[in-house]
PDB file of C-alpha atoms in Angstrom:
ATOM      1  CA  GLY A 105      -1.755  16.230  -5.136  1.00  0.00           C
ATOM      2  CA  GLY A 106      -4.970  14.391  -4.660  1.00  0.00           C
ATOM      3  CA  SER A 107      -5.080  15.075  -0.926  1.00  0.00           C
ATOM      4  CA  GLU A 108      -5.957  18.754  -1.203  1.00  0.00           C
ATOM      5  CA  ARG A 109      -9.688  18.425  -2.053  1.00  0.00           C
ATOM      6  CA  HIS A 110     -12.156  16.769   0.279  1.00  0.00           C
ATOM      7  CA  GLU A 111     -13.914  15.115  -2.707  1.00  0.00           C
ATOM      8  CA  ASP A 112     -10.683  13.369  -3.733  1.00  0.00           C
ATOM      9  CA  ARG A 113      -9.992  12.086  -0.247  1.00  0.00           C
ATOM     10  CA  PHE A 114     -13.569  10.858   0.112  1.00  0.00           C
ATOM     11  CA  LEU A 115     -13.473   9.066  -3.218  1.00  0.00           C
ATOM     12  CA  ALA A 116     -10.152   7.438  -2.414  1.00  0.00           C
ATOM     13  CA  LYS A 117     -11.183   6.247   1.019  1.00  0.00           C
ATOM     14  CA  ASN A 118     -14.603   4.978   0.012  1.00  0.00           C
ATOM     15  CA  SER A 119     -13.462   3.354  -3.183  1.00  0.00           C
ATOM     16  CA  ALA A 120     -10.849   1.493  -1.163  1.00  0.00           C
ATOM     17  CA  LEU A 121     -13.493   0.357   1.284  1.00  0.00           C
ATOM     18  CA  LEU A 122     -15.823  -0.764  -1.564  1.00  0.00           C
ATOM     19  CA  TYR A 123     -12.917  -2.567  -3.239  1.00  0.00           C
ATOM     20  CA  TYR A 124     -12.126  -4.370   0.033  1.00  0.00           C
ATOM     21  CA  TRP A 125     -15.607  -5.682   0.575  1.00  0.00           C
ATOM     22  CA  ALA A 126     -16.005  -6.647  -3.071  1.00  0.00           C
ATOM     23  CA  ASN A 127     -12.908  -8.832  -2.602  1.00  0.00           C
ATOM     24  CA  VAL A 128     -14.203 -10.319   0.671  1.00  0.00           C
ATOM     25  CA  ILE A 129     -17.496 -11.275  -1.029  1.00  0.00           C
ATOM     26  CA  PHE A 130     -15.652 -12.649  -4.052  1.00  0.00           C
ATOM     27  CA  TYR A 131     -13.393 -14.681  -1.734  1.00  0.00           C
ATOM     28  CA  LEU A 132     -16.399 -16.155   0.054  1.00  0.00           C
ATOM     29  CA  ILE A 133     -17.888 -17.199  -3.277  1.00  0.00           C
ATOM     30  CA  HIS A 134     -14.724 -18.366  -5.073  1.00  0.00           C
ATOM     31  CA  PRO A 135     -11.444 -18.263  -2.999  1.00  0.00           C
ATOM     32  CA  ARG A 136      -9.156 -19.363  -5.800  1.00  0.00           C
ATOM     33  CA  GLY A 137     -10.608 -16.828  -8.199  1.00  0.00           C
ATOM     34  CA  ALA A 138     -10.315 -14.027  -5.675  1.00  0.00           C
ATOM     35  CA  TYR A 139      -6.649 -14.946  -5.018  1.00  0.00           C
ATOM     36  CA  TYR A 140      -5.902 -15.039  -8.758  1.00  0.00           C
ATOM     37  CA  MET A 141      -7.634 -11.724  -9.336  1.00  0.00           C
ATOM     38  CA  MET A 142      -5.550 -10.093  -6.532  1.00  0.00           C
ATOM     39  CA  SER A 143      -2.338 -11.599  -7.979  1.00  0.00           C
ATOM     40  CA  LEU A 144      -3.194 -10.021 -11.385  1.00  0.00           C
ATOM     41  CA  ILE A 145      -3.896  -6.618  -9.732  1.00  0.00           C
ATOM     42  CA  GLU A 146      -0.692  -6.763  -7.641  1.00  0.00           C
ATOM     43  CA  ASP A 147       1.299  -7.728 -10.751  1.00  0.00           C
ATOM     44  CA  HIS A 148      -0.139  -4.881 -12.732  1.00  0.00           C
ATOM     45  CA  ALA A 149       0.646  -2.453  -9.850  1.00  0.00           C
ATOM     46  CA  HIS A 150       4.229  -3.679  -9.642  1.00  0.00           C
ATOM     47  CA  ASN A 151       4.734  -3.326 -13.354  1.00  0.00           C
ATOM     48  CA  THR A 152       3.140   0.124 -13.487  1.00  0.00           C
ATOM     49  CA  TYR A 153       5.195   1.446 -10.514  1.00  0.00           C
ATOM     50  CA  SER A 154       8.386  -0.052 -11.837  1.00  0.00           C
ATOM     51  CA  LYS A 155       7.841   1.491 -15.259  1.00  0.00           C
ATOM     52  CA  PHE A 156       7.118   4.946 -13.603  1.00  0.00           C
ATOM     53  CA  LEU A 157      10.247   4.692 -11.507  1.00  0.00           C
ATOM     54  CA  GLU A 158      12.429   3.691 -14.431  1.00  0.00           C
ATOM     55  CA  THR A 159      11.007   6.431 -16.710  1.00  0.00           C
ATOM     56  CA  ASN A 160      11.272   9.168 -14.048  1.00  0.00           C
ATOM     57  CA  LYS A 161      14.432   8.039 -12.271  1.00  0.00           C
ATOM     58  CA  GLU A 162      16.526  11.114 -12.905  1.00  0.00           C
ATOM     59  CA  ARG A 163      13.724  13.626 -12.218  1.00  0.00           C
ATOM     60  CA  LEU A 164      12.712  11.849  -8.943  1.00  0.00           C
ATOM     61  CA  LYS A 165      16.288  11.969  -7.712  1.00  0.00           C
ATOM     62  CA  THR A 166      16.324  15.784  -7.965  1.00  0.00           C
ATOM     63  CA  MET A 167      13.037  16.241  -6.046  1.00  0.00           C
ATOM     64  CA  PRO A 168      12.971  16.809  -2.299  1.00  0.00           C
ATOM     65  CA  VAL A 169      11.736  14.124  -0.023  1.00  0.00           C
ATOM     66  CA  PRO A 170       8.181  14.856   1.170  1.00  0.00           C
ATOM     67  CA  GLN A 171       7.995  15.754   4.909  1.00  0.00           C
ATOM     68  CA  ILE A 172       5.598  12.910   5.590  1.00  0.00           C
ATOM     69  CA  ALA A 173       8.163  10.403   4.291  1.00  0.00           C
ATOM     70  CA  HIS A 174      10.800  11.880   6.733  1.00  0.00           C
ATOM     71  CA  LYS A 175       8.375  11.504   9.527  1.00  0.00           C
ATOM     72  CA  TYR A 176       7.536   7.902   8.609  1.00  0.00           C
ATOM     73  CA  TYR A 177      11.002   6.587   7.871  1.00  0.00           C
ATOM     74  CA  GLU A 178      12.752   8.380  10.720  1.00  0.00           C
ATOM     75  CA  ALA A 179      10.267   7.454  13.378  1.00  0.00           C
ATOM     76  CA  GLU A 180      11.779   5.872  16.460  1.00  0.00           C
ATOM     77  CA  ASP A 181       9.626   2.693  16.167  1.00  0.00           C
ATOM     78  CA  MET A 182       9.069   2.339  12.459  1.00  0.00           C
ATOM     79  CA  TYR A 183       6.552  -0.567  11.822  1.00  0.00           C
ATOM     80  CA  MET A 184       6.388  -1.120  15.612  1.00  0.00           C
ATOM     81  CA  PHE A 185       9.211  -3.637  14.999  1.00  0.00           C
ATOM     82  CA  ASP A 186       9.802  -4.387  18.642  1.00  0.00           C
ATOM     83  CA  ALA A 187       6.163  -5.031  19.334  1.00  0.00           C
ATOM     84  CA  PHE A 188       5.699  -7.456  16.490  1.00  0.00           C
ATOM     85  CA  HIS A 189       9.045  -9.046  15.571  1.00  0.00           C
ATOM     86  CA  THR A 190      10.832  -9.765  18.811  1.00  0.00           C
ATOM     87  CA  SER A 191      10.052 -12.278  21.407  1.00  0.00           C
ATOM     88  CA  VAL A 192      10.688 -12.427  25.065  1.00  0.00           C
ATOM     89  CA  GLU A 193      11.937 -15.671  26.598  1.00  0.00           C
ATOM     90  CA  VAL A 194       9.701 -16.826  29.345  1.00  0.00           C
ATOM     91  CA  ALA A 195      11.403 -18.832  32.136  1.00  0.00           C
ATOM     92  CA  PRO A 196       9.816 -22.250  32.754  1.00  0.00           C
TER      93      PRO A 196
END
């Protein structure tokens, strides 16, 4: 995968950072345009991933689950659910 070489990781991390700040600046200049651009990008990503999953469905079913996925989805407090999605009643 792309995580083996330092150059790949560096490019991925820094391009994400550049992309984030470009969006922040665009939002400050034109909020509606920034929102529309993000919706187009997200729609493209959804369509691309859905097509990939549909095209490779059978092959993906035969592949082992990566260890990092096991660690993430079998974590005791996935998403820190209790910290963010529950509330404690406070007595008056």
